[in-house]
Short mmCIF file of C-alpha atoms in Angstrom, two decimals:
data_model
loop_
_atom_site.label_atom_id
_atom_site.label_comp_id
_atom_site.label_asym_id
_atom_site.label_seq_id
_atom_site.Cartn_x
_atom_site.Cartn_y
_atom_site.Cartn_z
CA GLU A 1 0.00 0.00 0.00
CA GLN A 2 1.42 3.36 -1.02
CA ARG A 3 1.18 6.25 1.37
CA LEU A 4 -0.89 9.24 0.30
CA GLU A 5 2.12 11.48 0.82
CA ALA A 6 4.10 9.52 -1.77
CA LEU A 7 1.30 9.84 -4.32
CA ASP A 8 1.21 13.64 -4.17
CA PRO A 9 2.10 14.94 -7.67
CA ASP A 10 4.13 17.86 -6.32
CA TYR A 11 6.09 15.56 -4.04
CA ARG A 12 6.85 13.18 -6.92
CA ALA A 13 7.81 16.07 -9.22
CA GLY A 14 9.98 17.45 -6.40
CA LEU A 15 11.87 14.17 -6.26
CA GLU A 16 12.44 14.32 -10.00
CA ALA A 17 13.68 17.92 -9.79
CA LEU A 18 15.96 16.99 -6.91
CA GLY A 19 17.37 14.15 -8.98
CA ARG A 20 18.18 16.66 -11.73
CA ARG A 21 19.78 18.97 -9.12
CA GLN A 22 17.16 21.66 -9.83
CA LEU A 23 17.10 22.69 -6.20
CA ASP A 24 14.90 25.79 -6.49
CA GLU A 25 12.26 23.84 -8.39
CA ALA A 26 12.47 20.90 -5.97
CA GLU A 27 12.03 23.23 -3.01
CA ARG A 28 9.03 24.93 -4.63
CA LEU A 29 7.38 21.58 -5.32
CA PHE A 30 8.01 20.13 -1.86
CA ARG A 31 6.58 23.31 -0.31
CA ALA A 32 3.52 23.03 -2.56
CA ALA A 33 3.04 19.45 -1.33
CA LEU A 34 3.23 20.70 2.26
CA THR A 35 0.73 23.46 1.55
CA ARG A 36 -1.76 20.89 0.33
CA ARG A 37 -0.97 18.37 3.08
CA PRO A 38 0.91 19.95 6.02
CA ASN A 39 1.58 16.59 7.68
CA ASN A 40 3.53 15.21 4.70
CA GLU A 41 6.74 14.06 6.35
CA LEU A 42 8.11 12.93 2.99
CA ALA A 43 7.97 16.51 1.69
CA GLU A 44 9.85 17.61 4.83
CA ILE A 45 12.50 15.01 4.04
CA GLY A 46 12.64 16.39 0.50
CA LEU A 47 13.22 19.87 1.89
CA ALA A 48 15.95 18.44 4.13
CA ASP A 49 17.61 16.93 1.05
CA VAL A 50 17.43 20.28 -0.76
CA ALA A 51 18.93 22.12 2.21
CA TRP A 52 21.69 19.51 2.55
CA ALA A 53 22.54 19.82 -1.15
CA ARG A 54 22.88 23.57 -0.64
CA GLY A 55 25.21 23.08 2.30
CA GLN A 56 22.58 24.29 4.78
CA ARG A 57 23.18 21.60 7.37
CA GLU A 58 21.27 23.26 10.22
CA ARG A 59 18.22 23.87 8.06
CA ALA A 60 18.37 20.28 6.81
CA GLY A 61 18.35 19.07 10.40
CA GLU A 62 15.33 21.24 11.17
CA HIS A 63 13.36 19.70 8.29
CA LEU A 64 14.37 16.20 9.31
CA ALA A 65 13.35 16.90 12.92
CA ARG A 66 9.98 18.12 11.65
CA ALA A 67 9.58 14.91 9.62
CA VAL A 68 10.20 12.86 12.76
CA GLN A 69 7.64 14.98 14.66
CA LEU A 70 5.08 14.33 11.94
CA ALA A 71 5.70 10.59 11.86
CA PRO A 72 7.39 9.56 15.11
CA ASN A 73 6.67 5.86 14.57
CA ALA A 74 7.87 5.76 10.97
CA LEU A 75 11.36 4.54 10.25
CA ARG A 76 11.53 6.43 6.95
CA PRO A 77 12.58 9.81 8.47
CA LEU A 78 15.25 8.12 10.55
CA HIS A 79 16.66 6.26 7.55
CA ALA A 80 16.33 9.15 5.13
CA TRP A 81 19.91 10.07 5.75
#
C-alpha cells in the first residue's frame, strides 16, 4: 500500500527535480506538497535533502526533525539520511 504522501504529484515532481539537481524547483514543489498536506513528512525530508545539497546543514536538520515529529513511529525519516 502506497502512502498518500508519496502519491502527491508535487512531491513526486519534487523528487524528479531533486534528482536533476534543480534545487529551487524541488524546493518549490516540496513546499507546494506541504501546503496541500501539512503533515507530509516525505515533503519535509525532501526539503531536508534540498537544504543539505545547498550546504545548509542546520536547516536540513530542522526539516528532518519536523519529519520525525510528523511521523514519530515511521522509520523512513530516521533512515532518510
